[in-house]
Structure formats: C-alpha cells, structure tokens
PDB file of C-alpha atoms in Angstrom:
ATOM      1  CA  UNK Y  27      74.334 -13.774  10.866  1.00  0.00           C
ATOM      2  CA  UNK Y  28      73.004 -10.358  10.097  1.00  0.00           C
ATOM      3  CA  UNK Y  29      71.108  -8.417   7.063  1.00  0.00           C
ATOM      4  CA  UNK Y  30      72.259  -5.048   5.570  1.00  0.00           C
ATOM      5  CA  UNK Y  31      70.389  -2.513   3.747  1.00  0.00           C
ATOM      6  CA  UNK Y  32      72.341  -0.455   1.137  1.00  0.00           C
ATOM      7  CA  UNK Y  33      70.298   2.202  -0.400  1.00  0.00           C
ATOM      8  CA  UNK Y  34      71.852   2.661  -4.035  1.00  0.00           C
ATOM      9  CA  UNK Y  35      70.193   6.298  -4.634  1.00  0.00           C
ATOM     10  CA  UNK Y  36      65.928   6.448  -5.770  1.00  0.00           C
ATOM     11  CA  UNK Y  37      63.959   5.977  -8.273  1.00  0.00           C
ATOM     12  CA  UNK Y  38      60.271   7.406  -9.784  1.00  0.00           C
ATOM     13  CA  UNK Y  39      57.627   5.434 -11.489  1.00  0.00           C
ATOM     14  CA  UNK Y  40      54.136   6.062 -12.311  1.00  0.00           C
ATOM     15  CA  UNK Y  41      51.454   5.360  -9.711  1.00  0.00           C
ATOM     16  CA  UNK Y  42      49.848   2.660 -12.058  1.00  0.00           C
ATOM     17  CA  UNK Y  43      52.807   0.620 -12.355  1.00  0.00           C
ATOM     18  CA  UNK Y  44      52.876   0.500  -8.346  1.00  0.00           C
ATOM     19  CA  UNK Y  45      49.937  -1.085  -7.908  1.00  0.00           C
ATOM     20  CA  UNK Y  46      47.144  -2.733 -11.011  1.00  0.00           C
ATOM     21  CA  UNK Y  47      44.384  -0.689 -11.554  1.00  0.00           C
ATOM     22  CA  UNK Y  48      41.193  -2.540 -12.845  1.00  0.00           C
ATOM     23  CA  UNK Y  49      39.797  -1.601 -16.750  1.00  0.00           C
ATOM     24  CA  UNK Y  50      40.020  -2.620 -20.177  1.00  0.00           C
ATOM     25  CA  UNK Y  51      43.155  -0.523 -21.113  1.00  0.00           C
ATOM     26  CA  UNK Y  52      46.383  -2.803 -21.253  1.00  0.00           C
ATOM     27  CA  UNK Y  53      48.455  -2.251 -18.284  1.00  0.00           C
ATOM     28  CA  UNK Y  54      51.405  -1.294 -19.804  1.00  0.00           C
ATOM     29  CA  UNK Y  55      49.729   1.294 -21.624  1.00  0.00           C
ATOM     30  CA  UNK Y  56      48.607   3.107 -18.178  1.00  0.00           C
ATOM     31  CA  UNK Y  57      52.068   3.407 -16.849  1.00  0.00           C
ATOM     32  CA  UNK Y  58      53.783   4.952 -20.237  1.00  0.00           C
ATOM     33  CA  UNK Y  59      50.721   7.108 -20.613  1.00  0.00           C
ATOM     34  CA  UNK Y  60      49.622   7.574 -17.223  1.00  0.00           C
ATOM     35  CA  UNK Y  61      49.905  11.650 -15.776  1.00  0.00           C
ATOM     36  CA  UNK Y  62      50.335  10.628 -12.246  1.00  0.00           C
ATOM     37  CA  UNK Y  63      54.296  10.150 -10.717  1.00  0.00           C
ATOM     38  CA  UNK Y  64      54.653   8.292  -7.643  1.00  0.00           C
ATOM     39  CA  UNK Y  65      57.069   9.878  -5.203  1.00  0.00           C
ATOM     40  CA  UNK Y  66      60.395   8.999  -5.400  1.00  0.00           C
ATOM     41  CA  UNK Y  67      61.094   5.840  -3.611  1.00  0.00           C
ATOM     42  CA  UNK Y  68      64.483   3.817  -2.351  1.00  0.00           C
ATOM     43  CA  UNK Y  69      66.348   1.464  -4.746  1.00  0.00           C
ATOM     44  CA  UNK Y  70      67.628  -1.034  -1.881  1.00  0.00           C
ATOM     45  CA  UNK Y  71      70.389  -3.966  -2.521  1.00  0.00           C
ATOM     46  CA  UNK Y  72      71.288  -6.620   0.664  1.00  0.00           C
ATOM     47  CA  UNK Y  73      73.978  -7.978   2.574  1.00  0.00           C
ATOM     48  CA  UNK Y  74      73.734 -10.991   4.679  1.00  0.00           C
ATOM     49  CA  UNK Y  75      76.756 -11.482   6.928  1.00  0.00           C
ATOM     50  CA  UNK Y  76      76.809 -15.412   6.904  1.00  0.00           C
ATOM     51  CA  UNK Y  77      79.597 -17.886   8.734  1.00  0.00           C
ATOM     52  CA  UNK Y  78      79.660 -19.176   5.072  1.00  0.00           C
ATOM     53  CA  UNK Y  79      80.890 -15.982   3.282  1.00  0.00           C
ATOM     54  CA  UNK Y  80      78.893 -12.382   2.909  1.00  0.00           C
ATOM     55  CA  UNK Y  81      76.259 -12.889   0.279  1.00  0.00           C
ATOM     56  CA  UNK Y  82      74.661 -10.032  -1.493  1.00  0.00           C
ATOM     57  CA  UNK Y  83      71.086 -10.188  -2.754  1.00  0.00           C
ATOM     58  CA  UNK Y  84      70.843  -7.510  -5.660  1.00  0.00           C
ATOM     59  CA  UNK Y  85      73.494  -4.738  -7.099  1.00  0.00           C
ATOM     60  CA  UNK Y  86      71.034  -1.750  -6.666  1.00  0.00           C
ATOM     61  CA  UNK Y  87      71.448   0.911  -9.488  1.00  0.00           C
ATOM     62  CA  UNK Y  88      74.637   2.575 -11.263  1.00  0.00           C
ATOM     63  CA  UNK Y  89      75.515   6.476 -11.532  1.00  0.00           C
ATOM     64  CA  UNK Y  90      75.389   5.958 -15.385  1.00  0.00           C
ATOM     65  CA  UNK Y  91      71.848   5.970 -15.531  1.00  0.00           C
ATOM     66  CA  UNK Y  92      71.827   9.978 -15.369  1.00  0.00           C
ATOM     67  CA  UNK Y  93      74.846   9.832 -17.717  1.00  0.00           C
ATOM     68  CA  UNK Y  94      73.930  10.515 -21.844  1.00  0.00           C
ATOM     69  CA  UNK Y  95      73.201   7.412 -24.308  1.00  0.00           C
ATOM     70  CA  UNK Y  96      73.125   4.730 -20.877  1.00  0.00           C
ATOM     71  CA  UNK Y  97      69.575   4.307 -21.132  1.00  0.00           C
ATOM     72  CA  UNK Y  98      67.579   3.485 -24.259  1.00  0.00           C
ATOM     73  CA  UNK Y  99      65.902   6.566 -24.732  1.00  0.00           C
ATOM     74  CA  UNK Y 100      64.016   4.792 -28.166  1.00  0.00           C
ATOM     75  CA  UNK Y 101      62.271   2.670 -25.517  1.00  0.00           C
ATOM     76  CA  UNK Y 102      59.156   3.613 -24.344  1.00  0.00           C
ATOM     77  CA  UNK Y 103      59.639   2.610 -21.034  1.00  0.00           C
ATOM     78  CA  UNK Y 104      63.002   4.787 -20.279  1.00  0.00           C
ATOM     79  CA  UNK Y 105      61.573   7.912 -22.318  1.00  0.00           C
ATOM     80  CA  UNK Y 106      58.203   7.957 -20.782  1.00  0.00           C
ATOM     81  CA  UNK Y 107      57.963   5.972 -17.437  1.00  0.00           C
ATOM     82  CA  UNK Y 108      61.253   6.192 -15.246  1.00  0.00           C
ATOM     83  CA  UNK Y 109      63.847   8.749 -13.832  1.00  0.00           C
ATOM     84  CA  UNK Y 110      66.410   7.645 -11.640  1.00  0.00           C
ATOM     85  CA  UNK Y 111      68.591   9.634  -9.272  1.00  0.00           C
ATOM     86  CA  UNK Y 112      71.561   7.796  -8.319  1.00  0.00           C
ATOM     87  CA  UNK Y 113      74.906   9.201  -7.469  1.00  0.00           C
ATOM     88  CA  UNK Y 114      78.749   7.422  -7.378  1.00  0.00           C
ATOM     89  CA  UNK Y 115      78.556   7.222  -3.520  1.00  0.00           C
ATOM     90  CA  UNK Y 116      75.287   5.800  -3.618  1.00  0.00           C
ATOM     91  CA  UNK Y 117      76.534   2.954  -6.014  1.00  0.00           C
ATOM     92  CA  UNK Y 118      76.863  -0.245  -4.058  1.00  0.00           C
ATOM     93  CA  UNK Y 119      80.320  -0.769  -4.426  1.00  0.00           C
ATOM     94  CA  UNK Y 120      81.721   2.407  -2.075  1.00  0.00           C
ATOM     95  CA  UNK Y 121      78.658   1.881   0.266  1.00  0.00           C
ATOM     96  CA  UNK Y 122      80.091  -1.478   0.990  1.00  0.00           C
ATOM     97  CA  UNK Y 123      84.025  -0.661   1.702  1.00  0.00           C
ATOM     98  CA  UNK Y 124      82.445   2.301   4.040  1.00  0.00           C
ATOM     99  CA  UNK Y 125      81.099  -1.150   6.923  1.00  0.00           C
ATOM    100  CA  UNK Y 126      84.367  -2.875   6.135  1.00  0.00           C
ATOM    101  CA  UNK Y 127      83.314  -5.092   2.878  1.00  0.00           C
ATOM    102  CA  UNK Y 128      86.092  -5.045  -0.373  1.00  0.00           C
ATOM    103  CA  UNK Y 129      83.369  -5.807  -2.715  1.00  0.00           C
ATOM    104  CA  UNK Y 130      85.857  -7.528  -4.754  1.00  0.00           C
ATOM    105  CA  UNK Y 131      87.534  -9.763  -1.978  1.00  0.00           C
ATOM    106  CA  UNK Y 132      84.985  -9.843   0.925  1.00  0.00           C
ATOM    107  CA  UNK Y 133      81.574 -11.387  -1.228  1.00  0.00           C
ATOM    108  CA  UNK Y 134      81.023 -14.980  -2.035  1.00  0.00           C
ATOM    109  CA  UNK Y 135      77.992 -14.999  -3.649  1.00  0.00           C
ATOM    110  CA  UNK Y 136      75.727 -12.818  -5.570  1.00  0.00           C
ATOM    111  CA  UNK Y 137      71.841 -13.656  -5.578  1.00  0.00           C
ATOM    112  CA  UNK Y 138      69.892 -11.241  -8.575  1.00  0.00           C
ATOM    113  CA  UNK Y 139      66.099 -11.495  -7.642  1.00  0.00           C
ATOM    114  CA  UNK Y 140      65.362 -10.535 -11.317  1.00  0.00           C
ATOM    115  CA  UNK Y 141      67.998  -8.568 -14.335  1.00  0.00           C
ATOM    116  CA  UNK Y 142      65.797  -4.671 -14.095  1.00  0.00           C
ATOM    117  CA  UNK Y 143      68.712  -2.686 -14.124  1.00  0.00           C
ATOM    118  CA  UNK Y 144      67.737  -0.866 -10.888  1.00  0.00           C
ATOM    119  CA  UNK Y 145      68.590  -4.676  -9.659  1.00  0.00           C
ATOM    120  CA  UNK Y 146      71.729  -5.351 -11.110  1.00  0.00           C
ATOM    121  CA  UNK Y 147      73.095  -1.975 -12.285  1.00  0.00           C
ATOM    122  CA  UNK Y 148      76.174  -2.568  -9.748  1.00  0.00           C
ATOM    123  CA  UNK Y 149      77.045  -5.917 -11.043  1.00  0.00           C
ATOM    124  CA  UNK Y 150      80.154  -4.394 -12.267  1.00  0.00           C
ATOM    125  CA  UNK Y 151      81.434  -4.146  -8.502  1.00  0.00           C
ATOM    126  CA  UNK Y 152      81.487  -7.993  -8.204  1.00  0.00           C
ATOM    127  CA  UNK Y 153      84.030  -9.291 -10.801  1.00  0.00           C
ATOM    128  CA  UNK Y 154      85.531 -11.966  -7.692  1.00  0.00           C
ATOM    129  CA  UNK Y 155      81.992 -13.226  -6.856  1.00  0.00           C
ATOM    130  CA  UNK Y 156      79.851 -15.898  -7.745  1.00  0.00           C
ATOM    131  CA  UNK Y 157      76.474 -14.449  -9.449  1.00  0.00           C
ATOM    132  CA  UNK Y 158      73.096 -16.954  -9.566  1.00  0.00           C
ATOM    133  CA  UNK Y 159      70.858 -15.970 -11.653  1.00  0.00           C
ATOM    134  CA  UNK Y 160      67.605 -17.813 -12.498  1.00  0.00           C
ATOM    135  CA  UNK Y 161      68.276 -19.498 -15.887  1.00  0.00           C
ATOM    136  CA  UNK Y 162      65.402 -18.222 -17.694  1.00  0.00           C
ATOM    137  CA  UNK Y 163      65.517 -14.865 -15.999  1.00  0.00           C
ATOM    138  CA  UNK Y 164      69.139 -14.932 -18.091  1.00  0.00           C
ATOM    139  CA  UNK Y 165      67.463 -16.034 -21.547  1.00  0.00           C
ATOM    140  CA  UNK Y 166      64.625 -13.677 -21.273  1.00  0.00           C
ATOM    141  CA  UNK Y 167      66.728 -11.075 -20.511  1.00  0.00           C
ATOM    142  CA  UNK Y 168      70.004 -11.554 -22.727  1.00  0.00           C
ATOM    143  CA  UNK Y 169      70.462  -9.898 -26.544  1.00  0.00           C
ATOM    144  CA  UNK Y 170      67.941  -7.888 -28.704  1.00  0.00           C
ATOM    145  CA  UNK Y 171      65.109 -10.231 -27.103  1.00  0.00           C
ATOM    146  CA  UNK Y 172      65.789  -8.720 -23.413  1.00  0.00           C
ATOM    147  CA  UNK Y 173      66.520  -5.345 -24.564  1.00  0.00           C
ATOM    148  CA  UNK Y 174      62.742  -5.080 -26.311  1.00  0.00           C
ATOM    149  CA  UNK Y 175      61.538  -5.813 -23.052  1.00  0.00           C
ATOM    150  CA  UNK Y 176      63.150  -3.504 -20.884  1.00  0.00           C
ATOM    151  CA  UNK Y 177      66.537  -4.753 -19.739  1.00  0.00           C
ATOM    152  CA  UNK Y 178      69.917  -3.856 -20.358  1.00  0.00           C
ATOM    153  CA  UNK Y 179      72.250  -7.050 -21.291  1.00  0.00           C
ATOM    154  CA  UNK Y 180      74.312  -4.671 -23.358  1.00  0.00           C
ATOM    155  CA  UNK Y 181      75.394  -2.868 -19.818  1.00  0.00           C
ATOM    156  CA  UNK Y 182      75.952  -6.036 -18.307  1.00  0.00           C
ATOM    157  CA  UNK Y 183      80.057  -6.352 -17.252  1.00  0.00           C
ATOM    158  CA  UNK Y 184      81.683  -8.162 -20.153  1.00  0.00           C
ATOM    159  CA  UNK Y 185      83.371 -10.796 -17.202  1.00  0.00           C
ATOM    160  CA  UNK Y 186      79.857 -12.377 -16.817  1.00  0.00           C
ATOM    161  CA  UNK Y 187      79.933 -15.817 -16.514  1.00  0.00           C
ATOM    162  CA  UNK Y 188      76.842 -16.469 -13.895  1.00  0.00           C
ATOM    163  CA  UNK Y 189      75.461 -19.397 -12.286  1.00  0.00           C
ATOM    164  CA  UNK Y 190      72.681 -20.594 -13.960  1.00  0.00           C
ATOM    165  CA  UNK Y 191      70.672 -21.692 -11.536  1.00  0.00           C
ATOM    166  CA  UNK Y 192      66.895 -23.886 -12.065  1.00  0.00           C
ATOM    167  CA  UNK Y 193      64.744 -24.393  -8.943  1.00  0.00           C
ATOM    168  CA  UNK Y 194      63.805 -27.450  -8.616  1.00  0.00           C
ATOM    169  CA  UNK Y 195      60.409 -28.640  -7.223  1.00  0.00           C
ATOM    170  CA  UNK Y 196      60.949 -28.519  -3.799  1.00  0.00           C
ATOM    171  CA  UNK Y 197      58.694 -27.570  -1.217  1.00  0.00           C
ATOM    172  CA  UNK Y 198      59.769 -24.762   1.276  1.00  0.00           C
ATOM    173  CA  UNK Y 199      56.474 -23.587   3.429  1.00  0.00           C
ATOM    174  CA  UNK Y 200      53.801 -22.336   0.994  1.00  0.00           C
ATOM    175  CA  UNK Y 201      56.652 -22.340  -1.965  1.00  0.00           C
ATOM    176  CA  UNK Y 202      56.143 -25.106  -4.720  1.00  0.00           C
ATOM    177  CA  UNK Y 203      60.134 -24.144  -5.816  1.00  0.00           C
ATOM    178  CA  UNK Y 204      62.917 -23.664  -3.780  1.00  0.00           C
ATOM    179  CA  UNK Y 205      67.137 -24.276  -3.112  1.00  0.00           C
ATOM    180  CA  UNK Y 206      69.158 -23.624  -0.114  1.00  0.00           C
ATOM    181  CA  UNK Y 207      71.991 -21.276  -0.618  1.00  0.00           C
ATOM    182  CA  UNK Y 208      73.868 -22.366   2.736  1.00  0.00           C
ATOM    183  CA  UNK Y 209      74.406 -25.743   4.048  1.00  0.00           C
ATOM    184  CA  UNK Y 210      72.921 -24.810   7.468  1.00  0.00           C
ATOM    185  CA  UNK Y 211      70.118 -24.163   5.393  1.00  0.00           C
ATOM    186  CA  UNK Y 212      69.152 -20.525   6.809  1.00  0.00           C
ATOM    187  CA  UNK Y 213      69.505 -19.077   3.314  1.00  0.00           C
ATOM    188  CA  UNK Y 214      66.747 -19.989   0.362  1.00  0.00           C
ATOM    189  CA  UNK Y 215      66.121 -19.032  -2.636  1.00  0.00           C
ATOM    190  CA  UNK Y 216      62.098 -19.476  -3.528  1.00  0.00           C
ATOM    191  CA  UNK Y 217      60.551 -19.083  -6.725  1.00  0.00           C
ATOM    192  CA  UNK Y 218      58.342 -15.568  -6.519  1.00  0.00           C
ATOM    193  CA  UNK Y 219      56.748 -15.417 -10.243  1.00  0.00           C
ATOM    194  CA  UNK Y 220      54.831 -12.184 -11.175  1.00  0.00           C
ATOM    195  CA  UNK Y 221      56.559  -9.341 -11.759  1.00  0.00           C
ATOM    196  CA  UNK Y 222      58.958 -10.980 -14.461  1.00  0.00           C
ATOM    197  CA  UNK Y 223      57.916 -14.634 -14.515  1.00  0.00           C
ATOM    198  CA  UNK Y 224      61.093 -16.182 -13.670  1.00  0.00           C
ATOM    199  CA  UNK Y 225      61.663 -13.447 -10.109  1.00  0.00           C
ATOM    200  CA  UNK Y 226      63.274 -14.990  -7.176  1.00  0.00           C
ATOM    201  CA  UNK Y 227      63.602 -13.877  -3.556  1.00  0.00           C
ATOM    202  CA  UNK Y 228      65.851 -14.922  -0.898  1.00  0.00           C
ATOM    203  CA  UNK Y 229      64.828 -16.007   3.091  1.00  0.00           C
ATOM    204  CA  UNK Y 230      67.268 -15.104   5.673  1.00  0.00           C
ATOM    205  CA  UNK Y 231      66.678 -17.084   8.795  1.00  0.00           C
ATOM    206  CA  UNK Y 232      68.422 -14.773  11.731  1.00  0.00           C
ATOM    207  CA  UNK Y 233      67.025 -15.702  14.985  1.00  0.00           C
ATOM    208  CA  UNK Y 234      63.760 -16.906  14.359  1.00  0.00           C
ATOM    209  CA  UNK Y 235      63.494 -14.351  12.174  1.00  0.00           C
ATOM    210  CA  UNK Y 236      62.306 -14.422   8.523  1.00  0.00           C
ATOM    211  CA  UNK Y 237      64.065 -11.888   6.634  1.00  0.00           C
ATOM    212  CA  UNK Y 238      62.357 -12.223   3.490  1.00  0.00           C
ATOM    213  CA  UNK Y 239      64.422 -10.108   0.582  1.00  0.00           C
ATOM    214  CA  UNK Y 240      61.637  -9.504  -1.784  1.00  0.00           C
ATOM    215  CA  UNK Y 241      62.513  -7.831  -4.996  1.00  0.00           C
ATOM    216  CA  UNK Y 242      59.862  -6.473  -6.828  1.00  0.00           C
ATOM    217  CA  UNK Y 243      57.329  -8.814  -5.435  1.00  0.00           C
ATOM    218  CA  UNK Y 244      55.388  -6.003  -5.034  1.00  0.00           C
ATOM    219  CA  UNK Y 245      56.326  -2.258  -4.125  1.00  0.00           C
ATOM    220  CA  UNK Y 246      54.871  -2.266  -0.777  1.00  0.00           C
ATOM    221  CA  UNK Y 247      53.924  -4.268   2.366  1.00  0.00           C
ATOM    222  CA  UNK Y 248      50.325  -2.649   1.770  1.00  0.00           C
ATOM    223  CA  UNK Y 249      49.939  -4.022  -1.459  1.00  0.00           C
ATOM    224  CA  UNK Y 250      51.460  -7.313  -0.245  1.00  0.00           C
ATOM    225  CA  UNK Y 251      48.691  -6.957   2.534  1.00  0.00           C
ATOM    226  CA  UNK Y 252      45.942  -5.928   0.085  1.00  0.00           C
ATOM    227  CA  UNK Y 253      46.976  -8.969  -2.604  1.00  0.00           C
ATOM    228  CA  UNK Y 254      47.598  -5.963  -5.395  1.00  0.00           C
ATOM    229  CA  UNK Y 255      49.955  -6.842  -7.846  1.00  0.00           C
ATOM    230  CA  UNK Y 256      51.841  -3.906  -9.621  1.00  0.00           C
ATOM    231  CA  UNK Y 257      50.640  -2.446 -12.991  1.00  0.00           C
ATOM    232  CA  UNK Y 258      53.312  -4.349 -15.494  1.00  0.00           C
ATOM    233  CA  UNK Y 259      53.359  -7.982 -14.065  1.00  0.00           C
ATOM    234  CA  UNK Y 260      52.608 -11.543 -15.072  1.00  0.00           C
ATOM    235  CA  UNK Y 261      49.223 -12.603 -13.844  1.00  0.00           C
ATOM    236  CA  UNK Y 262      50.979 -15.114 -11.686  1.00  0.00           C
ATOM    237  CA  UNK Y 263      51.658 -12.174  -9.093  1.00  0.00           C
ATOM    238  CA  UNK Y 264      48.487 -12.611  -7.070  1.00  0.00           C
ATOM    239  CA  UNK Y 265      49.290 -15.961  -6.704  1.00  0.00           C
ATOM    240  CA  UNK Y 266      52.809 -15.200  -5.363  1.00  0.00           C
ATOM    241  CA  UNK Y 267      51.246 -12.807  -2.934  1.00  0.00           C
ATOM    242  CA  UNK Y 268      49.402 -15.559  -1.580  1.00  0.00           C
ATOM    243  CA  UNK Y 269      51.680 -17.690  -1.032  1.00  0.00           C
ATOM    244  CA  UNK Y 270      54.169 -14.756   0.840  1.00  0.00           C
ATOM    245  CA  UNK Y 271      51.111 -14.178   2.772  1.00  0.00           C
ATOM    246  CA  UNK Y 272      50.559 -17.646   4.036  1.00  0.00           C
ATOM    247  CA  UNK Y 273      54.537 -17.982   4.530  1.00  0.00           C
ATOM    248  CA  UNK Y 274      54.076 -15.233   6.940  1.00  0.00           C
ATOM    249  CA  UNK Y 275      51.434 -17.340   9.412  1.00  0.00           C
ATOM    250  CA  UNK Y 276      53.354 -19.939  10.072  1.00  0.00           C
ATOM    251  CA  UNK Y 277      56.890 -17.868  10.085  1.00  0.00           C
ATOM    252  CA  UNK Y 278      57.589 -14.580  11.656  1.00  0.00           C
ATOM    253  CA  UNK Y 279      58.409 -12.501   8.202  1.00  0.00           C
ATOM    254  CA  UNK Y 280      59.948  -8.694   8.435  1.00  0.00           C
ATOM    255  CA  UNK Y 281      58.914  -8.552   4.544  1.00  0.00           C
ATOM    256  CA  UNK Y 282      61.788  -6.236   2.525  1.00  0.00           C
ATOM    257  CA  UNK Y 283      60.746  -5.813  -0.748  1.00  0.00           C
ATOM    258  CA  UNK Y 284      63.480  -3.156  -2.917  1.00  0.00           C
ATOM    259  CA  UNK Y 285      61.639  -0.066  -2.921  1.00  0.00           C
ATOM    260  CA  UNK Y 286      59.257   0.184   0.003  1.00  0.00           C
ATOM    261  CA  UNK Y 287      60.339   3.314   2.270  1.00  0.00           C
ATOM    262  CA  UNK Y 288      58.828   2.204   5.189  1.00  0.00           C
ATOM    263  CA  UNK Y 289      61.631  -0.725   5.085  1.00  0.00           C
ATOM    264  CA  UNK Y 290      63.908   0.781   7.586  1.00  0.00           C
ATOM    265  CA  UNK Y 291      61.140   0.725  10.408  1.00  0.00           C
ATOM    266  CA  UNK Y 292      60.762  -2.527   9.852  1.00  0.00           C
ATOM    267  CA  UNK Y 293      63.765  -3.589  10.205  1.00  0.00           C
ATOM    268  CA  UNK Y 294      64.537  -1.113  13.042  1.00  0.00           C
ATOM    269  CA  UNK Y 295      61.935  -2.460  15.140  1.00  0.00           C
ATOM    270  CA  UNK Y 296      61.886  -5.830  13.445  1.00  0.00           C
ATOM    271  CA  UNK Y 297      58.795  -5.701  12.362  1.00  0.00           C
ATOM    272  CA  UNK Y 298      56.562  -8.756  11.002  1.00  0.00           C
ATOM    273  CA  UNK Y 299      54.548  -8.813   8.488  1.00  0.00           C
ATOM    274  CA  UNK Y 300      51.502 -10.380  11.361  1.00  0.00           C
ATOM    275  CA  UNK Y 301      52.418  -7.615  13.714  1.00  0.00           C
TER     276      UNK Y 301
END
C-alpha cells in the first residue's frame, strides 16, 4: 500500500482565517474584512494504492473556478476572501492518468473529508466510483441552505448518488467516532469536527506508519502543534486538535492536512508529527 499527493493548483486566503485570532469581533468578519493575504498555499487531493482497490481521499479544485459566473460572486466569501489559481492539468483527473490511474476505471472509492469546493471541485472525474460522504456534511451542504454557507451543490456532477455514510460510536485511539474503510482494517475514517462540524479524515496504516489525511483540520502542522484552530471553525476544533495530538503519542503520525506546503518534506522524509 502506498499514499499519493496530487497537487490540484493553489489557493489564497486571509491570514485570519488560517489561524483564530483572539477579540470580540466575530471571526468571520476578520477574514472578509481582514487586509492581510496569506501566501498562496497547495490545494492537495490523495491516493492510497490499496490491495482492495485505489481509494482517493478528496477531488482537489476544478479549472472553472477562474472561469466567469462559477463562483458566487454575491457571496461574501468568494468576492472578498478567496482567489484560486488552478489550471486543466492541475485538475485531478489528468494528474491521475499521468502515474497510470483511469480515474474512471482504476478508483473504487471516493472519501470527501468535507463538500468546500477546493475539496470536491474534481468530483466530476469520478462518475465509476463510489463517493462517502458524511451524511450531514451532505444536508448541510445541499440546496439554497449549503449555498448561504459557502458551498457549491449547484456545481456538484448531476450523476451524484453518494454514500451516505454515519459514524458510529466507535472508539479508534483518542477518536470517540470511527469506520474502517478496508477489511484489513488499515484504512479509517474518524470523525474530525471543527472546521465544518460534520469534517472527516482518513488514517492510512503503511508500515507502521500513520498517514493521517487531514483536510482542513487545520492549515498547518504548527497550528496543529500550537492547538490553534483556523479563523471560520466550529468551536469543537480545539478539541479535535487534541485528540490528533494524543493520536500522535501512541502512533507514529506523518500529519497531511490539504494545504500545508511543508507536506512534501514530510512525506519525503516521512516525517512524524513527534519527530
């Protein structure tokens, strides 16, 4: 078994929605209004290679975001507070078929840590795969509801027919939630609540090795260090953190959350979160 990175082009945020800052303005309100830009950063998707069947965990972003009338520019989120630069050769779909993977014949399952389209703007590559989503994640984000709050069900492939998937209470570690996606049981989903309260992220066991694909968890191994959730997340994200954090003591964790550029080093030199 093995785990991919795909970079599906970059993306730029505010610096308060990368990490909350303390104060009595909302936190929403400091990212639209905030003057400071963050540096552009990676929008990553994965692969896991498993005996079972390749499994991908995210879609990454589409092209279409640069293209006129994709994004809600009404929104106050997508006017004020993101710019994405994503080409056609950075879209998932051709950066699979270039290390031998028909997206369309080749991958069994699709995982979707959350619906943000810079998660699951390349859903449109998988129409052959199985997709599990977390069943509220799908509510909250589906119709006028999910549009209000920032997602994009109205870009979503018109095949779309997910898995539906609820965690049940099962203990995994330091997670109260959890389901294995594999019968040999190296692939779980865990329940990761904070930055949309229904988030999931996906273990990879590969040789004693905790791959942990993260989502948006939180933007950085730093801020996973530091316990600092980003600016536009539930409160249950320092709790979250925590329980990554004590994951990682009792498992060797290279800790892969979807926009962190120092993620290739760590996975280069396989790289725990304890080392």
């Amino acid at each position: 078994m093995k785990v991919y990175r795909i970079e599906t082009g970059k993306v730029r945020i505010k610096e308060n929605q990368i990490k909350r800052t303390e104060g009595i303005i909302p936190s929403m309100a400091k990212v639209l209004f905030g003057k400071i830009w963050a540096d552009w950063i990676p929008i990553y998707a994965w692969v896991i290679d498993h005996p079972e069947g390749v499994i991908v965990v995210d879609t990454g972003e589409t092209h279409k975001t640069s293209s006129k009338g994709y994004l809600p520019k009404w929104h106050p989120y997508y006017a004020l507070a993101v710019d994405f630069d994503v080409k056609p050769e950075d879209e998932i779909g051709p950066q699979l078929l270039k290390i031998g993977i028909n997206p369309k014949k080749d991958v069994k399952k699709v995982i979707l840590t959350h619906l943000h389209t810079d998660h699951a703007g390349g859903l449109h590559h998988f129409p052959n795969s199985e997709i599990l989503i977390d069943k509220n994640e799908f509510k909250n984000a589906s119709g006028l509801k999910g549009i209000l709050a920032g997602y994009l069900p109205h870009r979503w492939p018109k095949w779309l027919k997910p898995t539906l998937i609820d965690l049940p209470s099962s203990p995994y570690f330091s997670f109260n939630k959890s389901m294995p996606v594999t019968n040999d049981g190296k692939i779980m989903i865990v329940a990761t609540p904070g930055h949309v309260a229904n988030h999931i992220s996906v273990i990879a066991e590969v040789d004693g090795l905790h791959y942990f694909l993260a989502g948006d968890t939180s933007y950085t191994q730093e801020n996973l260090i530091n316990g600092l959730p980003d600016g536009i997340g539930t409160n249950e994200s320092i709790k979250t953190l925590k329980n990554i954090q004590s994951f990682a003591k009792f498992n060797p964790t290279i800790y892969l959350p979807s926009h962190d550029p120092n993620v290739p080093e760590r996975m280069k030199f396989k790289a725990t979160i304890q080392n």
